[in-house]
Structure formats: C-alpha cells, structure tokens
PDB file of C-alpha atoms in Angstrom:
ATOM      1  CA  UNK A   1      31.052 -23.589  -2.290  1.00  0.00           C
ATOM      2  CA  UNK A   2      30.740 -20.546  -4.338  1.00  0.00           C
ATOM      3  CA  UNK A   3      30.128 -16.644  -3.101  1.00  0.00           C
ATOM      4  CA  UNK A   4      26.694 -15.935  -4.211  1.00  0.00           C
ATOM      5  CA  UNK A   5      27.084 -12.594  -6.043  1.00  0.00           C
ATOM      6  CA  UNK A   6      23.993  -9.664  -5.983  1.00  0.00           C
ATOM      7  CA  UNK A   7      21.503  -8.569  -6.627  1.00  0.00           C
ATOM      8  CA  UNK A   8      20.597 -12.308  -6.999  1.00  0.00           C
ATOM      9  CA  UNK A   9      16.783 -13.926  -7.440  1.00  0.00           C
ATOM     10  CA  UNK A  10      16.005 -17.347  -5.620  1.00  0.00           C
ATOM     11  CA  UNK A  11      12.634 -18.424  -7.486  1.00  0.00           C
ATOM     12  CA  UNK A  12      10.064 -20.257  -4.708  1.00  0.00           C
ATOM     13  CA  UNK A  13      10.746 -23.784  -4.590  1.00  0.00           C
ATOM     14  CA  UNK A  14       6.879 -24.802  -2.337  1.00  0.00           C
ATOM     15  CA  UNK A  15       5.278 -27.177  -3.457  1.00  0.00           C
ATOM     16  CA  UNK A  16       1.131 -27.526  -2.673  1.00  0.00           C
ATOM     17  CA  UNK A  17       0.804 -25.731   0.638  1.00  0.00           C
ATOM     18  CA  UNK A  18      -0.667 -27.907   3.674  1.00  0.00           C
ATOM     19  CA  UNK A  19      -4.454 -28.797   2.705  1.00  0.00           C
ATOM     20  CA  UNK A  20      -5.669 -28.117   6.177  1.00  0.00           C
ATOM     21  CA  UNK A  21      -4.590 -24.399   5.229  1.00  0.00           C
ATOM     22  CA  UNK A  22      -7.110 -24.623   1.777  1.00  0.00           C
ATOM     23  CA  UNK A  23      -9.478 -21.540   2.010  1.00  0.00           C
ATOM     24  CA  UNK A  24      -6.926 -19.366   3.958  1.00  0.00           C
ATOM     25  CA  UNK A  25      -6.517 -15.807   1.969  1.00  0.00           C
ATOM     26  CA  UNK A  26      -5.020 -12.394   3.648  1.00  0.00           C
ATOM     27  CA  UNK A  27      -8.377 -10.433   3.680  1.00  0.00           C
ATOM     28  CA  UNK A  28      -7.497  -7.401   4.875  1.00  0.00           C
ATOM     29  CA  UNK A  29      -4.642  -5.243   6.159  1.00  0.00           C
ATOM     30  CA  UNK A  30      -5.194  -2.331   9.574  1.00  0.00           C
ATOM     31  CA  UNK A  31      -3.514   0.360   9.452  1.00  0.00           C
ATOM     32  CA  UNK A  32      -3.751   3.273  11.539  1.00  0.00           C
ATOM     33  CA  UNK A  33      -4.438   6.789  10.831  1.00  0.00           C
ATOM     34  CA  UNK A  34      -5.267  10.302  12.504  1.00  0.00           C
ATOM     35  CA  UNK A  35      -8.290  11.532  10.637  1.00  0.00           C
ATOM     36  CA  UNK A  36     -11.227   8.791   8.945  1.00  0.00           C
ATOM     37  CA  UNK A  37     -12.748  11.899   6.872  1.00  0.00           C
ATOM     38  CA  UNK A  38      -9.303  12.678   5.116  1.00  0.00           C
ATOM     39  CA  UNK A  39      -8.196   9.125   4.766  1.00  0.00           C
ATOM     40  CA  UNK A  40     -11.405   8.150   3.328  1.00  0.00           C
ATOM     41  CA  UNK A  41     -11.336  10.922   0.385  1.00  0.00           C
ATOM     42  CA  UNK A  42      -7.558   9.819  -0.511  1.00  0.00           C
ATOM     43  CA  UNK A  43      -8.522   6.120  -0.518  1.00  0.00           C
ATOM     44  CA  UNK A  44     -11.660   6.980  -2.342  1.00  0.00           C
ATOM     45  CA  UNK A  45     -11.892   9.838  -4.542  1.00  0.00           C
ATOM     46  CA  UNK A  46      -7.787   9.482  -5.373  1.00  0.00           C
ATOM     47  CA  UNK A  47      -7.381   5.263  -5.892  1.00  0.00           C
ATOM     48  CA  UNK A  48     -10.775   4.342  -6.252  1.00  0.00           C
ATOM     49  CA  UNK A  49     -11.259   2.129  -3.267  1.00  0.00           C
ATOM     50  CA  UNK A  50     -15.166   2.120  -2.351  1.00  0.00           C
ATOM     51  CA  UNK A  51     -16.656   2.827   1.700  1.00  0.00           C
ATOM     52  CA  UNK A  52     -18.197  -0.476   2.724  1.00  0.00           C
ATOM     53  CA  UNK A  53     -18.670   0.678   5.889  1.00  0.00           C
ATOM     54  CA  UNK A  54     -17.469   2.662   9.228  1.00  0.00           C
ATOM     55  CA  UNK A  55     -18.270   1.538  12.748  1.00  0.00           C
ATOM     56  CA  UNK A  56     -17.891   4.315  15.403  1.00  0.00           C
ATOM     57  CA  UNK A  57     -17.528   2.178  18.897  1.00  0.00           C
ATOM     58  CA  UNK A  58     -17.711   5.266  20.799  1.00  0.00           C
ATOM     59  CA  UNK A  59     -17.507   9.339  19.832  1.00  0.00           C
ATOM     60  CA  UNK A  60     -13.568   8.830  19.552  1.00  0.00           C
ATOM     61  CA  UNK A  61     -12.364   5.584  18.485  1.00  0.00           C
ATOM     62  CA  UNK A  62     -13.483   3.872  14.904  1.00  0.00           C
ATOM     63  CA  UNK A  63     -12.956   2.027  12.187  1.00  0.00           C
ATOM     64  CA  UNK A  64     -13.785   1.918   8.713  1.00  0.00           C
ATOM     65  CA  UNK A  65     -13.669  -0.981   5.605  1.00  0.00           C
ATOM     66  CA  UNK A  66     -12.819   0.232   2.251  1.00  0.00           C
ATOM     67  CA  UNK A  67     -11.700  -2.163  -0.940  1.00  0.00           C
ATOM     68  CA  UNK A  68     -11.883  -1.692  -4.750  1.00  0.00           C
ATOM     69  CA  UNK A  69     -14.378  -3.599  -6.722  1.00  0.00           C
ATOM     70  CA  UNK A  70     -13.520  -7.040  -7.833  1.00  0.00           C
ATOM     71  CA  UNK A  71     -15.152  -6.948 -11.198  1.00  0.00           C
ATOM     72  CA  UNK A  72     -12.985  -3.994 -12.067  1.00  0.00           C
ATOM     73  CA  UNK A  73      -9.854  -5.724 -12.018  1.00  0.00           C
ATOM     74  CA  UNK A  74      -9.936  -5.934 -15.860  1.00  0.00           C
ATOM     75  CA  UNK A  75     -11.837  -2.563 -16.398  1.00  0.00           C
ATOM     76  CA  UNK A  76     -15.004  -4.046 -16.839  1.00  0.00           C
ATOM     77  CA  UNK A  77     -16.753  -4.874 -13.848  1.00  0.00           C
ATOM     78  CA  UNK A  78     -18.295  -2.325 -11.152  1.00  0.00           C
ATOM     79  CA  UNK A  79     -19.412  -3.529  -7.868  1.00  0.00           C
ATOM     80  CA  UNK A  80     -21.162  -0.675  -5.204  1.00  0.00           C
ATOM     81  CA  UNK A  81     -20.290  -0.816  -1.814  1.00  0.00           C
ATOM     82  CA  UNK A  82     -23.216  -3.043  -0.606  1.00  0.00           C
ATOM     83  CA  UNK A  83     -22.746  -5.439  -2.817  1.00  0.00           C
ATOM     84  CA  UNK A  84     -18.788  -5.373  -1.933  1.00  0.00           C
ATOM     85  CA  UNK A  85     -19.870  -5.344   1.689  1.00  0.00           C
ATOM     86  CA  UNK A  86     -22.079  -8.602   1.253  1.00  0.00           C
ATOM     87  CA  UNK A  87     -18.943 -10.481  -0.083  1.00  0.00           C
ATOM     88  CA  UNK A  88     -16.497  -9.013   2.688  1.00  0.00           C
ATOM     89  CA  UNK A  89     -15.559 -12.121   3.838  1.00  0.00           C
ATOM     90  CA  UNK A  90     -15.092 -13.860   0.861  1.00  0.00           C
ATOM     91  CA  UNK A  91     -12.790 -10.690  -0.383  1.00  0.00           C
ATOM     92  CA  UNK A  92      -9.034  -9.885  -0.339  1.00  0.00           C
ATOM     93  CA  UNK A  93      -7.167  -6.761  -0.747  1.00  0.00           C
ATOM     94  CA  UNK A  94      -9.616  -4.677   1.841  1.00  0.00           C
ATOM     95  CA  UNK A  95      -8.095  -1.553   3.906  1.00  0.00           C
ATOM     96  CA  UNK A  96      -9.161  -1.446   7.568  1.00  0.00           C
ATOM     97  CA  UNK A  97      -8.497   1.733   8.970  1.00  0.00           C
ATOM     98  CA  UNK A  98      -8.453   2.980  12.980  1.00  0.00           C
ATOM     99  CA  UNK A  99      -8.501   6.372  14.470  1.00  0.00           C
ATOM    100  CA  UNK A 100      -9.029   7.298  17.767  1.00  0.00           C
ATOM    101  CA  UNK A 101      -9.619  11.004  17.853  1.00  0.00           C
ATOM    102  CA  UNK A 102      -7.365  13.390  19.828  1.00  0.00           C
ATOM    103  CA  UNK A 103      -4.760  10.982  19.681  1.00  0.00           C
ATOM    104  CA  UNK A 104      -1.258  12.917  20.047  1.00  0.00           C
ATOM    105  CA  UNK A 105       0.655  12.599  18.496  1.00  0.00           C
ATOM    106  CA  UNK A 106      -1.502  11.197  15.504  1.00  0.00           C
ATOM    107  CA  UNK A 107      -0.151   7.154  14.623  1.00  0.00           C
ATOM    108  CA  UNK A 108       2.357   7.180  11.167  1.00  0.00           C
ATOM    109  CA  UNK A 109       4.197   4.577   9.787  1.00  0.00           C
ATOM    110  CA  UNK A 110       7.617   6.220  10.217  1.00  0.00           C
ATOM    111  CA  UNK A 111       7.467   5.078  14.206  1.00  0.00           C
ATOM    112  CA  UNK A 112      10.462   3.387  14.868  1.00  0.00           C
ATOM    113  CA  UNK A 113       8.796   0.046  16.499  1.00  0.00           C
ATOM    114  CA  UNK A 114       6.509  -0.068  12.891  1.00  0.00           C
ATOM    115  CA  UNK A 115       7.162  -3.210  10.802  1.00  0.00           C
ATOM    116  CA  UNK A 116       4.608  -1.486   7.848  1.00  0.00           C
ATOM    117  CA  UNK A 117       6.411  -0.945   5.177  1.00  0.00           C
ATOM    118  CA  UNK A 118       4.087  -0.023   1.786  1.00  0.00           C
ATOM    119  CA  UNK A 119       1.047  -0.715   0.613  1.00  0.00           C
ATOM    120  CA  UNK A 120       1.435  -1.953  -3.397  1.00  0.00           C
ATOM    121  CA  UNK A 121      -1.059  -0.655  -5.960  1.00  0.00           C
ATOM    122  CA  UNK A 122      -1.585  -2.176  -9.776  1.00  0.00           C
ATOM    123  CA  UNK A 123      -2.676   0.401 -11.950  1.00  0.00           C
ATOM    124  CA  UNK A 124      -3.418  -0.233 -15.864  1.00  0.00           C
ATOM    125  CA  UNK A 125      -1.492   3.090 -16.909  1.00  0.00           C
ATOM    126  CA  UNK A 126       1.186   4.265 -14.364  1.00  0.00           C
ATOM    127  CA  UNK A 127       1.775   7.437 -16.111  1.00  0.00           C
ATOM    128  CA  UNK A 128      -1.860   8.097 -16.191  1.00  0.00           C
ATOM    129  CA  UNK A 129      -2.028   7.966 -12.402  1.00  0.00           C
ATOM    130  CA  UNK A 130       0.803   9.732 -11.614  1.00  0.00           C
ATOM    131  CA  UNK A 131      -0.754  12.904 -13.615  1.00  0.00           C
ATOM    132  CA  UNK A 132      -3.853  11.894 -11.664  1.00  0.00           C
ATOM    133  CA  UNK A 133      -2.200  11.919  -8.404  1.00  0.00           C
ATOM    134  CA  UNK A 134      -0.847  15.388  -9.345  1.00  0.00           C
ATOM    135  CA  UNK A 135      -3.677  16.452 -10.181  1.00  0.00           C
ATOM    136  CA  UNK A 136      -5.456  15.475  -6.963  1.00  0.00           C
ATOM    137  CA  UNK A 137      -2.526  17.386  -4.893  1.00  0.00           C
ATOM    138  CA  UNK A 138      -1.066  14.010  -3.587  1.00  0.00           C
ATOM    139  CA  UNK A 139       2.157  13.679  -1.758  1.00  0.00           C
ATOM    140  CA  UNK A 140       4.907  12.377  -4.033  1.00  0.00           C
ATOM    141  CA  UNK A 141       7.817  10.876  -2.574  1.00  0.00           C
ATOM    142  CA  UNK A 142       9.170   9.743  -6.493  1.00  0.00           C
ATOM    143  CA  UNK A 143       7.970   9.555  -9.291  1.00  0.00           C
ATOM    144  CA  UNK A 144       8.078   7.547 -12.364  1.00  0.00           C
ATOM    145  CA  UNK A 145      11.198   7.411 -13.995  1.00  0.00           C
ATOM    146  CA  UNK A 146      13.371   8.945 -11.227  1.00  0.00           C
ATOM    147  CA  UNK A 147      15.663   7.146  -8.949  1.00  0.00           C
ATOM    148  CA  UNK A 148      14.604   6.810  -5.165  1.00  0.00           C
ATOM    149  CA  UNK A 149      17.414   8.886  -3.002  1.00  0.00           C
ATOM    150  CA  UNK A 150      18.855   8.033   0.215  1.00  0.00           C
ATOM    151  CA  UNK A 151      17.538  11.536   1.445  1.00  0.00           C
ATOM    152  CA  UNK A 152      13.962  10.537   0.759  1.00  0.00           C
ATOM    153  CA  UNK A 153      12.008   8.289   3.300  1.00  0.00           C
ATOM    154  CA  UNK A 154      12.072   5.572   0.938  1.00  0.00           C
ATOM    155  CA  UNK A 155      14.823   3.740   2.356  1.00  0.00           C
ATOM    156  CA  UNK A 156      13.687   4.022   6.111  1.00  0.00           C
ATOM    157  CA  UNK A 157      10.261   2.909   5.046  1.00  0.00           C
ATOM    158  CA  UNK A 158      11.892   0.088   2.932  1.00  0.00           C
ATOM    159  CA  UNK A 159      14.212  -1.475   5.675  1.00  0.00           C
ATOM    160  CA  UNK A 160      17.358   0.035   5.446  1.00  0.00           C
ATOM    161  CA  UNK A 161      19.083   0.695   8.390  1.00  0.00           C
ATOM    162  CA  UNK A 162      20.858   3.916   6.496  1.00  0.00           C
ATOM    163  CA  UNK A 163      21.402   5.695   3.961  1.00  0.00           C
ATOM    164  CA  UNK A 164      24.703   3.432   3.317  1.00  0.00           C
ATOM    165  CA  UNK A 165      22.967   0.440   3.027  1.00  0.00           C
ATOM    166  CA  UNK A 166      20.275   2.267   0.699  1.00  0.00           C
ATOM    167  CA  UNK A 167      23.243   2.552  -1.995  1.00  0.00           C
ATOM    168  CA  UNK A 168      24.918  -0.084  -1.809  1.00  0.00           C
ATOM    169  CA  UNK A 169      21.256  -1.952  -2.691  1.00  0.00           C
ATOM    170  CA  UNK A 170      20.596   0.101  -4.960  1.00  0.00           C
ATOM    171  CA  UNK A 171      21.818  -1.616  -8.130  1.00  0.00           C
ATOM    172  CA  UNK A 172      19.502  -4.284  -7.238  1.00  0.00           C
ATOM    173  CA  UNK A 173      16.848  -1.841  -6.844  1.00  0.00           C
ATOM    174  CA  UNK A 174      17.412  -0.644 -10.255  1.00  0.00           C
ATOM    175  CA  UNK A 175      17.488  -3.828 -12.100  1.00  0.00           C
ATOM    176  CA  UNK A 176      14.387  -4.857 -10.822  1.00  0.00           C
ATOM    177  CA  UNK A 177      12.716  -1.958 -12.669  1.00  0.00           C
ATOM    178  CA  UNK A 178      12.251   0.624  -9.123  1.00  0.00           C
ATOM    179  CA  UNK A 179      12.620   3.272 -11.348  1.00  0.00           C
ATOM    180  CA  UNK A 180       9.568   2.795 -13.074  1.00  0.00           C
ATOM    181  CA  UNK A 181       6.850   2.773 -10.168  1.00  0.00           C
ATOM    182  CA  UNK A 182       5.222   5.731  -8.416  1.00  0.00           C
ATOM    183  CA  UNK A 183       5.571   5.964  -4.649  1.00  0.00           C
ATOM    184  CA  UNK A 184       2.889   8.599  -2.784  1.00  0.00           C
ATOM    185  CA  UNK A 185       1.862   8.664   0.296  1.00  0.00           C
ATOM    186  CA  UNK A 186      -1.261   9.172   2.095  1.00  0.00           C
ATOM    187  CA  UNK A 187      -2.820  12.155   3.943  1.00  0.00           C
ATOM    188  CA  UNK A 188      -0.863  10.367   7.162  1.00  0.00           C
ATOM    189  CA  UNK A 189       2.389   9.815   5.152  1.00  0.00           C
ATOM    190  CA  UNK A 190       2.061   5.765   4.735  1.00  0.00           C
ATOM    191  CA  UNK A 191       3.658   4.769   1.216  1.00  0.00           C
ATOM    192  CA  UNK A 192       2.253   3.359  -1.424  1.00  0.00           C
ATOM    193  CA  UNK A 193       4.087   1.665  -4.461  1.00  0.00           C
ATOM    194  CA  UNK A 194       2.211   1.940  -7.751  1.00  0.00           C
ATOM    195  CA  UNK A 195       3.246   0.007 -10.439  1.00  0.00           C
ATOM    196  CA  UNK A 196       2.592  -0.824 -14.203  1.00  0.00           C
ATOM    197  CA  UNK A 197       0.309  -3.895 -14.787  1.00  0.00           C
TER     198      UNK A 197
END
C-alpha cells in the first residue's frame, strides 16, 4: 500500500442519499453576536442580505432573520423582505442572529469551545467587493491576492492547532486558489470567505 502524498483531493463517491431524507435542506445557520443594530447594517447595507424579521422575546434577548434574495442569484431577480419572509421555510442560506444585551463579555467566534469556523460568500466580481468592503470601512483580515499568515487569525479560525501546522498546510492552501478570496470579518469579528463565482 502506497503513502498517500499532499495536498491530495478524494472526489465524493455517495451515491442517491436515503429517500426518507428527500426535502431535507440546511435552512439556516445561528450565530451569535453582541449588538443586532450593528450586525444588521454589516449584513445589510455591506453584503446585501435583506431584514425579514427580528423578534425581541424580552427587552434583552432577540433574534433576527436576514437572507439575500433568491432571484438575485444571477443578477436579475429582486425579492423584498416580505416576500423573502413568506418563503422562509422553503429557503436556504438564511442568517439567524442572537444577542442578549449586556452580555459580558459579548459572544465571538474566537472562543476556544467554538466549532464556527467561516461563513462563505459568492460574489460575481471579487475585486469589486473587496473595494466595496473598503469602502464601507470593513475589517480585512486578507485580501485578494495576498497569502493568509500564520500571525493572522486565519489559521485559528480555520482549525489549526498552530501556527506550525498553518505552514506546513499551506501549499495545499495555495493550490487550491486561497490566495484569490477575500476574508473580512464582521462588526463581532466572525470570518467570512468571499470568493469569485
């Protein structure tokens, strides 16, 4: 038997999944954050995504919906957030997002115990959203082009248990074409991978 030799790609071998599973789609991912307000205008006004709604259980704990219109995947369709919220669930790719206010310290995804990693955005023009993302003042951790370093959070957030490990992957990194997406993060320092279409 032969030493497998890396970076190496194992294509997925499934075959029909079970049909009692037929229907089943991942609808929407939680994540929590420290401040609705400020993680509604990133989500928003930065990458689009449109407020279906917010549900305040009490005066400090709440949630809030927000997803892109499905129309627009090709550039052609718009869809406003009633109509999105009509079809919610029917939908995939919707953001939940909690917040209980006056939590200290506020919830990030650089916990230790956290299994998030990244949430990964298509964008038609990556260079035209990384000048957007400047534009808008949003935190980037690298940008388009650039290598990710072991300083950066990158490798934490991706899995690496150090900085070691980081560079020894990276090769594999490379030749899957890491250089070329954007990575930013949001107003409560969760990563998001933006790539090319």
């Amino acid at each position: 038997m032969s030493t497998p030799s890396f970076p190496e790609i194992i294509p997925g071998t499934d075959g029909p999944a079970d049909s009692e599973t037929l229907g089943y789609t991942l609808n929407h991912h939680a994540i929590l954050v420290s401040n609705l307000t400020n993680t509604r205008k990133f989500y928003g006004d930065v990458l689009g995504m449109r407020h279906v709604f917010t549900f305040r259980l009490n005066p400090q704990w709440s949630f809030m919906f927000l997803g892109h219109a499905q129309g627009g995947k090709n550039g052609t369709g718009f869809q406003d957030a009633a109509t999105i919220e009509m079809e919610m669930r029917n939908r995939e790719g919707l953001l939940e997002f909690l917040s209980y206010e006056g939590a200290t310290p506020p919830p990030t995804q650089t916990r230790p115990h956290s299994s998030f990693s990244h949430l990964g955005l298509v964008v038609p023009n990556i260079l035209a959203a990384q000048a957007r993302m400047e534009a808008k003042g949003v935190t980037i951790v690298k940008r388009v082009g650039d290598a990710a370093h072991a300083e950066s959070v990158i490798p934490a957030a991706f899995g690496f248990p150090d900085k070691d490990a980081f560079q020894e992957a990276s090769p594999g990194l490379q030749m899957l074409g890491f250089d070329g997406v954007l990575i930013i993060a949001d107003p409560d320092g969760n990563l998001l991978e933006v790539m090319q279409q």
